[in-house]
């Protein structure tokens, strides 16, 4: 299709800011990005949609536009939701490089433009193949009866003689053809996911062609069609959550029309992905509310009431969850300036699914929230025996990562880590705070181990770490207040840093020399501070019992 046709479509809300003489250019596809350098994902002829999140100052516009022109992009459309009007420096850069520029009104979703372009491009460039895409689109957007990605894959097989599968980044089979032919094994799915993640992390342009078990597969990324202006500026924000399309064919010698069609299919499947993500919103919100109540020390009755509201959503037909487990995950990227909590949240939602459970709606009994840089999952369990020893139906740390370790290691490459901790099962709201702390302690145990992907369960915790989370809240508060409140108040009034000094003194096993070196203090200054701690608390830090009390108080505070 031509740019002029886009401009003439009122429903798209496009306003031309430059490039009147270039409106007869042809659009071959569409891509949404807020990466500063999206070149690895461009093949030429695209209409690029951007929310301008990549722009930090006026100097960023010139290099961004230059990259688009070098990759053969047809035009650029900038959303107005982030900055209001499209900045003049971007208008000027596009004019210098003769790149047509459109403004997208804030009321128009990028997904609307994407679907329109995919439909029109398919209709004008693919001839009879476009009818296949249009059939897919109608079936996938007609509501619950549409059939989802399975219908698309069946039509690819019947109309184009292509066998294809949709996989998660962990190698879980989300959709596949129902036609005859050998099914993908779990091992092959994991290998394809690992190859795709490795290729994406090294910046190779899709489709990625790999040979597995003597068969050549071409791997196409499936990315969200409805990215907002706050979309990922770093590929690491989505690499561990994007689906992929694996086609049993070598796309290296395909004509452009056939490649265009497959990319169009990935965008149609992405509609189903967006629908699935939208369905998770309620579960995520419920998990966030419960997590906030637990972390702020709310009364167990209040937490229990919130769980009763959540149970029908997480356990349809069962009414309530007799037991719960807490799983905590964290993804750390070296030197990355990205929000890691949502990355861990999306990944944990996928990890907690049985790898043998197909289908996109796999997480209807999992609620995952994120706080700071970690994700926290509430996992409802069926009835567990009172003699339960951790070996029954609950989530086990080692088994959780067994089938996904290889793909995730490839996706984390050499600059990322995933660490995960699992609590014991608890039978009431009163135990959730202890379970949360237990899972966090277990995650820290996992973080101390080597490797890109590590997990630890409650069975591996040291004795005091295992006991502390289950101390009743009122006992916890009274114990820590009696020992630490006098020091905190003194620090507040005098900025004496008695609490940090106490922590360092205990960490150094009571060694005056090592502690003074660690705090960059003279030993006499350290002795003065320790003396002040003893005076304010009426304790003696030379006694093992008092040291232990302080240690436990700091751990519980």
Coordinates of C-alpha atoms in Angstrom, one line a residue:
X1 CA 0.0 0.0 0.0
X2 CA 1.1 3.6 -0.4
X3 CA 1.5 6.3 2.2
X4 CA -1.1 8.4 0.6
X5 CA -3.7 5.8 1.4
X6 CA -2.8 5.9 5.1
X7 CA -3.2 9.6 5.2
X8 CA -6.6 9.4 3.5
X9 CA -7.9 7.0 6.2
X10 CA -9.5 9.2 8.9
X11 CA -9.8 6.4 11.4
X12 CA -6.0 6.2 11.8
X13 CA -5.7 9.8 13.0
X14 CA -2.5 10.5 11.1
X15 CA -1.3 14.1 10.5
X16 CA 1.5 14.7 7.9
X17 CA 4.3 16.8 9.3
X18 CA 6.7 16.4 6.4
X19 CA 7.4 14.5 3.2
X20 CA 4.5 15.7 1.0
X21 CA 6.6 14.7 -2.1
X22 CA 7.1 11.2 -0.9
X23 CA 3.5 10.0 -0.4
X24 CA 3.7 7.6 -3.2
X25 CA 6.2 5.4 -1.3
X26 CA 5.1 1.8 -0.7
X27 CA 4.6 0.4 2.7
X28 CA 5.5 -3.3 3.0
X29 CA 5.0 -3.7 6.8
X30 CA 4.8 -2.0 10.1
X31 CA 6.9 -2.1 13.3
X32 CA 6.5 -0.5 16.7
X33 CA 9.7 0.4 18.6
X34 CA 11.1 2.7 21.2
X35 CA 14.7 1.3 20.9
X36 CA 17.4 3.9 20.3
X37 CA 18.8 1.6 17.6
X38 CA 16.1 -0.7 16.1
X39 CA 18.1 -1.7 13.1
X40 CA 18.3 -5.4 14.0
X41 CA 14.5 -5.6 13.6
X42 CA 14.2 -3.7 10.3
X43 CA 14.2 -5.3 6.9
X44 CA 13.2 -2.2 4.8
X45 CA 9.8 -0.8 3.6
X46 CA 8.3 -0.5 7.1
X47 CA 6.1 2.2 8.6
X48 CA 7.8 2.6 11.9
X49 CA 5.6 3.6 14.9
X50 CA 7.2 5.1 18.0
X51 CA 6.1 6.6 21.2
X52 CA 9.3 8.7 21.4
X53 CA 10.5 7.1 24.7
X54 CA 13.9 6.7 23.1
X55 CA 14.3 10.6 22.9
X56 CA 16.0 12.1 25.9
X57 CA 17.0 15.4 24.3
X58 CA 17.1 17.1 20.9
X59 CA 20.4 15.5 19.9
X60 CA 18.8 12.0 19.8
X61 CA 16.6 12.7 16.8
X62 CA 19.3 12.9 14.1
X63 CA 20.9 9.5 14.8
X64 CA 17.5 7.8 15.2
X65 CA 16.3 9.1 11.8
X66 CA 19.6 8.3 10.1
X67 CA 19.3 4.6 11.3
X68 CA 15.8 4.4 9.9
X69 CA 16.8 5.8 6.5
X70 CA 19.9 3.5 6.3
X71 CA 17.6 0.5 6.9
X72 CA 15.2 1.5 4.1
X73 CA 12.2 2.5 6.3
X74 CA 9.4 4.0 4.3
X75 CA 8.0 6.5 6.9
X76 CA 7.9 7.3 10.6
X77 CA 4.8 7.9 12.7
X78 CA 5.3 9.4 16.1
X79 CA 2.7 9.2 18.9
X80 CA 1.7 12.4 20.7
X81 CA 0.8 10.8 24.0
X82 CA 4.3 11.0 25.6
X83 CA 5.5 14.5 24.7
X84 CA 2.4 16.2 23.3
X85 CA 3.4 17.7 20.0
X86 CA 6.1 16.0 18.0
X87 CA 9.3 17.9 18.7
X88 CA 10.7 20.2 16.1
X89 CA 14.1 18.5 16.1
X90 CA 12.5 15.3 14.9
X91 CA 10.6 17.1 12.2
X92 CA 13.8 18.8 11.0
X93 CA 15.8 15.5 11.0
X94 CA 13.2 13.8 8.9
X95 CA 13.1 16.7 6.5
X96 CA 16.9 16.6 6.1
X97 CA 16.8 12.8 5.3
X98 CA 13.6 13.1 3.2
X99 CA 11.8 10.6 5.5
X100 CA 8.0 11.2 5.6
X101 CA 6.8 11.9 9.1
X102 CA 3.3 11.5 10.6
X103 CA 1.9 12.5 14.0
X104 CA -0.4 9.9 15.6
X105 CA -3.1 11.4 17.8
X106 CA -3.0 10.2 21.4
X107 CA -6.5 8.7 21.1
X108 CA -5.4 6.3 18.4
X109 CA -3.7 3.0 19.5
X110 CA -0.7 1.8 17.6
X111 CA -2.5 -1.6 17.4
X112 CA -5.2 0.0 15.2
X113 CA -2.6 1.3 12.7
X114 CA -0.8 -2.1 12.8
X115 CA -3.9 -4.1 12.0
X116 CA -4.9 -1.8 9.2
X117 CA -1.5 -1.9 7.6
X118 CA -1.2 -5.7 7.9
X119 CA -4.6 -6.1 6.3
X120 CA -4.0 -3.7 3.5
X121 CA -0.4 -4.8 2.7
X122 CA -1.5 -8.4 2.6
X123 CA -4.4 -7.5 0.3
X124 CA -2.2 -5.5 -2.2
X125 CA 1.0 -7.6 -2.2
X126 CA 0.2 -11.2 -1.5
X127 CA -2.7 -11.9 -3.8
X128 CA -4.4 -15.1 -3.0
X129 CA -2.1 -15.5 0.0
X130 CA -3.7 -12.4 1.5
X131 CA -7.0 -14.2 1.7
X132 CA -5.3 -16.6 4.2
X133 CA -4.2 -13.8 6.4
X134 CA -7.6 -12.2 6.2
X135 CA -9.3 -15.4 7.2
X136 CA -6.8 -15.7 10.1
X137 CA -7.5 -12.1 11.2
X138 CA -11.3 -12.6 11.2
X139 CA -11.1 -15.8 13.1
X140 CA -8.7 -14.3 15.7
X141 CA -10.6 -11.0 16.3
X142 CA -14.1 -12.4 16.3
X143 CA -14.2 -13.1 20.0
X144 CA -13.8 -16.2 22.1
X145 CA -15.0 -18.4 19.3
X146 CA -12.2 -17.3 17.0
X147 CA -10.0 -20.2 17.8
X148 CA -6.8 -18.4 18.7
X149 CA -3.4 -19.1 17.2
X150 CA -4.2 -22.8 16.5
X151 CA -6.5 -21.7 13.7
X152 CA -3.8 -19.6 12.1
X153 CA -1.4 -22.5 12.2
X154 CA -3.9 -24.9 10.8
X155 CA -4.6 -22.6 7.9
X156 CA -0.9 -22.1 7.3
X157 CA -0.7 -25.9 6.9
X158 CA -3.7 -26.3 4.7
X159 CA -3.2 -23.2 2.4
X160 CA 0.6 -22.8 2.3
X161 CA 1.8 -26.3 3.3
X162 CA 3.8 -24.9 6.2
X163 CA 4.0 -26.6 9.6
X164 CA 4.5 -24.1 12.4
X165 CA 4.3 -23.8 16.2
X166 CA 4.0 -20.9 18.6
X167 CA 6.4 -21.3 21.5
X168 CA 7.0 -19.4 24.7
X169 CA 10.6 -18.1 25.6
X170 CA 10.9 -21.1 27.9
X171 CA 10.1 -23.6 25.1
X172 CA 6.6 -24.3 26.2
X173 CA 4.2 -25.2 23.3
X174 CA 1.5 -22.6 23.1
X175 CA -0.1 -23.6 19.8
X176 CA 0.6 -26.1 17.0
X177 CA -1.0 -27.6 13.9
X178 CA -3.7 -30.2 14.3
X179 CA -2.7 -31.7 10.9
X180 CA -0.9 -35.1 10.7
X181 CA 2.8 -35.1 11.2
X182 CA 5.3 -35.7 14.0
X183 CA 4.8 -33.4 17.0
X184 CA 7.6 -31.3 18.4
X185 CA 9.2 -33.0 21.4
X186 CA 9.7 -31.0 24.6
X187 CA 13.5 -31.3 24.0
X188 CA 13.1 -29.8 20.5
X189 CA 10.9 -27.0 21.8
X190 CA 13.4 -26.1 24.4
X191 CA 16.3 -26.2 21.9
X192 CA 14.3 -23.9 19.5
X193 CA 13.6 -21.4 22.3
X194 CA 17.2 -21.4 23.3
X195 CA 18.4 -20.8 19.8
X196 CA 15.9 -18.0 19.3
X197 CA 16.9 -16.3 22.6
X198 CA 20.6 -16.6 21.8
X199 CA 20.1 -15.1 18.3
X200 CA 18.0 -12.2 19.7
X201 CA 20.6 -11.4 22.4
X202 CA 23.4 -11.3 19.9
X203 CA 21.5 -9.0 17.6
X204 CA 21.0 -11.3 14.6
X205 CA 18.2 -10.3 12.3
X206 CA 15.2 -12.5 12.0
X207 CA 14.2 -15.0 10.8
X208 CA 16.7 -17.1 12.6
X209 CA 17.4 -20.4 10.8
X210 CA 18.5 -23.4 13.0
X211 CA 19.1 -27.1 12.4
X212 CA 17.7 -29.3 15.1
X213 CA 17.6 -33.1 14.8
X214 CA 18.3 -32.9 11.0
X215 CA 15.4 -30.5 10.4
X216 CA 15.7 -26.9 9.5
X217 CA 13.5 -24.4 11.3
X218 CA 13.0 -20.7 10.7
X219 CA 12.2 -18.7 13.9
X220 CA 10.2 -15.5 13.8
X221 CA 9.7 -13.2 16.8
X222 CA 6.1 -12.4 18.0
X223 CA 6.0 -9.0 19.6
X224 CA 3.2 -7.1 21.2
X225 CA 1.2 -5.0 18.7
X226 CA -0.1 -2.5 21.3
X227 CA 3.0 -1.2 22.8
X228 CA 2.5 2.1 24.6
X229 CA 4.9 5.1 24.6
X230 CA 6.5 3.6 27.6
X231 CA 7.5 0.6 25.6
X232 CA 10.8 -1.1 25.9
X233 CA 13.9 0.9 25.1
X234 CA 16.2 -2.0 25.8
X235 CA 15.7 -5.4 24.2
X236 CA 16.3 -7.1 27.5
X237 CA 13.0 -5.8 28.8
X238 CA 11.1 -8.2 26.5
X239 CA 13.5 -10.9 25.4
X240 CA 12.4 -13.2 28.2
X241 CA 8.7 -12.8 27.5
X242 CA 8.2 -12.5 23.7
X243 CA 6.7 -15.6 22.0
X244 CA 8.2 -17.0 18.8
X245 CA 6.8 -18.7 15.7
X246 CA 8.8 -21.7 14.6
X247 CA 8.3 -22.8 11.0
X248 CA 9.5 -26.1 9.7
X249 CA 11.2 -24.6 6.6
X250 CA 14.3 -22.8 5.5
X251 CA 13.2 -19.2 4.9
X252 CA 16.6 -18.2 3.5
X253 CA 15.5 -18.5 -0.1
X254 CA 11.9 -17.3 0.4
X255 CA 10.5 -14.5 -1.8
X256 CA 9.8 -11.2 -0.1
X257 CA 6.0 -11.7 -0.5
X258 CA 6.2 -15.0 1.5
X259 CA 8.4 -13.4 4.2
X260 CA 5.9 -10.5 4.4
X261 CA 3.1 -12.9 4.9
X262 CA 4.8 -14.7 7.7
X263 CA 5.6 -11.5 9.5
X264 CA 1.9 -10.5 9.0
X265 CA 0.9 -13.8 10.6
X266 CA 3.2 -13.1 13.6
X267 CA 1.4 -9.7 14.1
X268 CA -2.0 -11.4 14.0
X269 CA -0.8 -14.0 16.6
X270 CA 0.4 -11.0 18.6
X271 CA -3.2 -9.9 18.9
X272 CA -3.9 -13.1 20.8
X273 CA -0.9 -12.4 23.0
X274 CA -2.2 -9.0 23.8
X275 CA -5.6 -10.4 24.7
X276 CA -4.0 -12.9 27.0
X277 CA -1.9 -10.2 28.7
X278 CA -5.1 -8.1 29.2
X279 CA -6.8 -11.1 30.8
X280 CA -3.9 -11.3 33.4
X281 CA -4.6 -7.7 34.6
X282 CA -7.2 -8.8 37.2
X283 CA -5.0 -11.6 38.6
X284 CA -2.0 -9.2 38.8
X285 CA -4.1 -6.6 40.6
X286 CA -5.4 -9.1 43.1
X287 CA -1.8 -10.3 43.8
X288 CA -0.6 -6.7 44.2
X289 CA -3.3 -6.0 46.7
X290 CA -2.5 -9.1 48.8
X291 CA 1.2 -8.4 48.6
X292 CA 0.8 -4.9 49.9
X293 CA -1.3 -6.0 52.8
X294 CA 1.2 -8.7 53.7
X295 CA 4.2 -6.3 53.5
X296 CA 2.5 -3.5 55.5
X297 CA 1.7 -5.9 58.4
X298 CA -2.1 -5.9 57.9
X299 CA -4.2 -8.0 60.2
X300 CA -4.6 -11.6 59.1
X301 CA -8.4 -11.2 59.0
X302 CA -8.0 -8.4 56.4
X303 CA -5.6 -10.5 54.3
X304 CA -7.9 -13.5 54.5
X305 CA -10.8 -11.3 53.3
X306 CA -8.8 -10.3 50.3
X307 CA -7.9 -13.9 49.6
X308 CA -11.5 -14.9 49.7
X309 CA -12.1 -12.3 46.9
X310 CA -9.2 -13.6 44.9
X311 CA -10.0 -17.3 45.3
X312 CA -12.9 -17.4 42.8
X313 CA -10.7 -15.8 40.1
X314 CA -7.7 -18.0 40.8
X315 CA -9.6 -21.2 41.5
X316 CA -12.8 -21.1 39.4
X317 CA -15.2 -23.7 40.7
X318 CA -13.3 -24.6 43.9
X319 CA -14.2 -21.5 45.9
X320 CA -11.2 -21.4 48.1
X321 CA -7.5 -22.4 48.3
X322 CA -6.7 -24.6 51.4
X323 CA -3.0 -23.9 51.0
X324 CA -0.8 -21.3 49.4
X325 CA 2.9 -21.0 48.5
X326 CA 4.9 -18.0 47.7
X327 CA 7.5 -17.9 45.0
X328 CA 9.9 -14.9 44.7
X329 CA 12.0 -14.3 41.5
X330 CA 14.5 -11.6 40.5
X331 CA 16.2 -10.9 37.2
X332 CA 19.4 -8.9 37.3
X333 CA 21.0 -7.4 34.3
X334 CA 24.6 -6.0 34.5
X335 CA 24.7 -2.3 33.9
X336 CA 21.1 -2.1 32.6
X337 CA 18.9 1.0 33.4
X338 CA 15.6 -0.9 33.1
X339 CA 12.8 -1.7 35.5
X340 CA 13.5 -5.3 36.4
X341 CA 10.4 -6.0 38.4
X342 CA 8.0 -6.3 35.4
X343 CA 10.6 -8.4 33.6
X344 CA 10.7 -10.9 36.5
X345 CA 6.8 -10.8 36.7
X346 CA 6.3 -11.8 33.1
X347 CA 8.9 -14.5 33.3
X348 CA 7.6 -15.9 36.6
X349 CA 4.1 -16.1 35.1
X350 CA 5.5 -18.4 32.4
X351 CA 7.9 -20.4 34.7
X352 CA 5.1 -21.4 37.0
X353 CA 3.2 -23.2 34.2
X354 CA 3.5 -26.9 33.7
X355 CA 5.7 -27.1 30.6
X356 CA 3.4 -29.8 29.2
X357 CA 0.3 -27.6 29.5
X358 CA -0.4 -26.2 26.0
X359 CA -2.4 -23.1 25.2
X360 CA -2.1 -19.3 25.7
X361 CA -4.5 -19.2 28.6
X362 CA -2.2 -21.2 30.9
X363 CA -2.0 -18.9 34.0
X364 CA -5.6 -18.7 35.2
X365 CA -4.6 -20.0 38.6
X366 CA -1.4 -17.9 39.1
X367 CA -1.3 -14.4 40.6
X368 CA 2.0 -12.6 40.2
X369 CA 2.8 -9.0 41.5
X370 CA 6.1 -7.1 41.4
X371 CA 7.6 -4.8 44.0
X372 CA 10.9 -3.1 43.3
X373 CA 13.1 -5.4 41.4
X374 CA 11.5 -8.7 42.3
X375 CA 8.3 -10.5 41.4
X376 CA 6.2 -12.3 43.9
X377 CA 3.7 -15.1 43.0
X378 CA 0.9 -16.4 45.1
X379 CA 0.4 -20.0 44.1
X380 CA -2.9 -21.7 45.3
X381 CA -2.6 -25.4 46.1
X382 CA -5.2 -28.1 46.4
X383 CA -5.6 -29.8 49.8
X384 CA -2.3 -30.9 51.3
X385 CA -1.9 -33.6 53.9
X386 CA -1.1 -32.5 57.5
X387 CA 1.8 -34.9 57.2
X388 CA 3.0 -33.1 54.1
X389 CA 6.7 -33.2 53.8
X390 CA 7.2 -31.0 50.8
X391 CA 7.3 -33.9 48.3
X392 CA 3.6 -33.8 47.3
X393 CA 1.7 -31.5 45.0
X394 CA 3.4 -28.3 46.0
X395 CA 5.9 -26.3 44.0
X396 CA 9.5 -27.5 44.3
X397 CA 12.4 -25.2 43.6
X398 CA 14.6 -27.6 41.6
X399 CA 11.7 -29.0 39.5
X400 CA 10.5 -25.5 38.7
X401 CA 13.5 -24.6 36.6
X402 CA 14.5 -28.1 35.3
X403 CA 12.8 -27.8 32.0
X404 CA 13.4 -24.1 31.4
X405 CA 17.0 -23.7 32.6
X406 CA 18.7 -24.1 29.1
X407 CA 16.5 -21.6 27.2
X408 CA 16.6 -19.0 30.0
X409 CA 20.4 -19.3 30.2
X410 CA 20.6 -18.6 26.5
X411 CA 18.4 -15.5 26.9
X412 CA 20.3 -14.2 29.9
X413 CA 23.5 -14.6 27.8
X414 CA 26.5 -13.3 29.8
X415 CA 25.0 -10.2 31.5
X416 CA 21.9 -11.5 33.2
X417 CA 20.8 -13.7 36.1
X418 CA 17.6 -15.3 37.3
X419 CA 17.3 -16.3 41.0
X420 CA 14.3 -17.8 42.5
X421 CA 13.1 -18.8 46.0
X422 CA 10.2 -21.0 47.1
X423 CA 8.4 -21.1 50.4
X424 CA 6.8 -24.0 52.2
X425 CA 3.0 -24.3 51.9
X426 CA 1.0 -22.4 54.4
X427 CA -2.7 -23.0 55.3
X428 CA -3.9 -19.6 56.3
X429 CA -3.5 -15.8 55.8
X430 CA -1.5 -15.7 59.0
X431 CA 1.3 -17.7 57.4
X432 CA 1.7 -15.5 54.3
X433 CA 4.1 -13.0 55.8
X434 CA 6.3 -15.8 57.0
X435 CA 6.0 -17.5 53.6
X436 CA 7.0 -14.3 51.8
X437 CA 10.1 -13.8 54.0
X438 CA 11.0 -17.5 53.7
X439 CA 10.8 -17.3 49.9
X440 CA 12.9 -14.1 49.9
X441 CA 15.5 -15.8 52.2
X442 CA 15.6 -18.8 49.8
X443 CA 16.1 -16.5 46.8
X444 CA 19.1 -15.0 48.5
X445 CA 20.5 -18.5 49.1
X446 CA 20.1 -19.1 45.3
X447 CA 21.8 -15.8 44.5
X448 CA 24.9 -16.9 46.4
X449 CA 25.3 -19.8 44.0
X450 CA 27.1 -19.7 40.6
X451 CA 25.2 -19.9 37.4
X452 CA 22.8 -17.8 35.3
X453 CA 19.7 -19.6 36.6
X454 CA 19.5 -20.7 40.2
X455 CA 16.7 -21.6 42.6
X456 CA 16.4 -22.6 46.3
X457 CA 13.6 -24.0 48.4
X458 CA 12.6 -23.7 52.0
X459 CA 14.2 -27.1 52.8
X460 CA 17.7 -25.5 52.2
X461 CA 17.4 -22.7 54.7
X462 CA 19.5 -22.6 57.9
X463 CA 17.6 -23.1 61.1
X464 CA 17.3 -19.5 62.3
X465 CA 16.3 -18.4 58.8
X466 CA 13.6 -21.0 58.7
X467 CA 12.2 -20.1 62.1
X468 CA 12.2 -16.3 61.9
X469 CA 9.5 -15.8 59.3
X470 CA 7.0 -17.6 61.4
X471 CA 7.5 -15.6 64.6
X472 CA 4.1 -13.9 65.3
X473 CA 3.9 -10.3 64.3
X474 CA 3.2 -8.9 67.8
X475 CA 6.2 -10.9 69.3
X476 CA 8.4 -9.7 66.4
X477 CA 7.5 -6.0 66.9
X478 CA 7.9 -6.1 70.7
X479 CA 11.3 -7.9 70.5
X480 CA 12.8 -5.6 67.9
X481 CA 11.4 -2.4 69.5
X482 CA 12.8 -3.2 72.9
X483 CA 16.3 -3.6 71.4
X484 CA 16.5 -1.3 68.4
X485 CA 14.1 1.6 69.0
X486 CA 16.5 3.3 71.5
X487 CA 19.3 3.1 69.0
X488 CA 17.1 4.4 66.1
X489 CA 15.9 7.3 68.2
X490 CA 19.4 8.2 69.2
X491 CA 20.5 8.0 65.5
X492 CA 17.6 10.2 64.5
X493 CA 18.6 12.9 67.0
X494 CA 22.4 12.7 66.8
X495 CA 23.1 11.1 63.4
X496 CA 25.4 8.7 65.3
X497 CA 25.0 5.7 63.0
X498 CA 24.6 3.2 65.9
X499 CA 22.5 0.8 63.9
X500 CA 25.0 0.5 61.0
X501 CA 27.8 0.2 63.5
X502 CA 25.9 -2.7 65.3
X503 CA 25.3 -4.5 62.0
X504 CA 29.0 -4.2 61.0
X505 CA 30.2 -5.3 64.5
X506 CA 28.1 -8.4 64.4
X507 CA 29.1 -9.1 60.8
X508 CA 32.8 -9.0 61.8
X509 CA 32.2 -11.4 64.7
X510 CA 33.0 -8.8 67.3
X511 CA 36.5 -8.1 65.9
X512 CA 37.4 -4.5 66.8
X513 CA 40.1 -4.2 64.2
X514 CA 38.1 -5.7 61.3
X515 CA 35.0 -3.7 62.1
X516 CA 36.9 -0.4 62.5
X517 CA 38.6 -1.1 59.1
X518 CA 35.2 -1.9 57.5
X519 CA 33.6 1.3 58.8
X520 CA 36.8 3.4 58.2
X521 CA 36.9 4.4 61.9
X522 CA 39.5 4.6 64.5
X523 CA 39.2 1.8 67.0
X524 CA 38.6 4.3 69.8
X525 CA 35.7 5.8 67.9
X526 CA 34.3 2.3 67.4
X527 CA 34.6 1.5 71.1
X528 CA 32.8 4.7 72.0
X529 CA 29.9 3.8 69.7
X530 CA 29.6 0.2 71.0
X531 CA 29.7 1.6 74.5
X532 CA 26.8 3.9 73.7
X533 CA 24.8 1.0 72.2
X534 CA 25.4 -1.0 75.4
X535 CA 24.4 2.0 77.6
X536 CA 21.2 2.7 75.7
X537 CA 20.0 -1.0 75.7
X538 CA 21.5 -2.2 78.9
X539 CA 23.1 -5.1 77.0
X540 CA 26.7 -6.3 76.9
X541 CA 28.1 -7.0 73.4
X542 CA 30.8 -9.2 74.8
X543 CA 28.2 -11.8 75.9
X544 CA 27.1 -14.3 73.3
X545 CA 23.5 -14.2 74.4
X546 CA 23.3 -10.4 73.9
X547 CA 25.0 -10.7 70.5
X548 CA 22.5 -13.3 69.4
X549 CA 19.5 -11.1 70.6
X550 CA 20.8 -8.2 68.5
X551 CA 21.4 -10.4 65.5
X552 CA 17.9 -11.8 65.6
X553 CA 16.4 -8.3 66.2
X554 CA 18.2 -7.0 63.1
X555 CA 17.0 -9.9 61.0
X556 CA 13.4 -9.5 62.1
X557 CA 13.3 -5.7 61.7

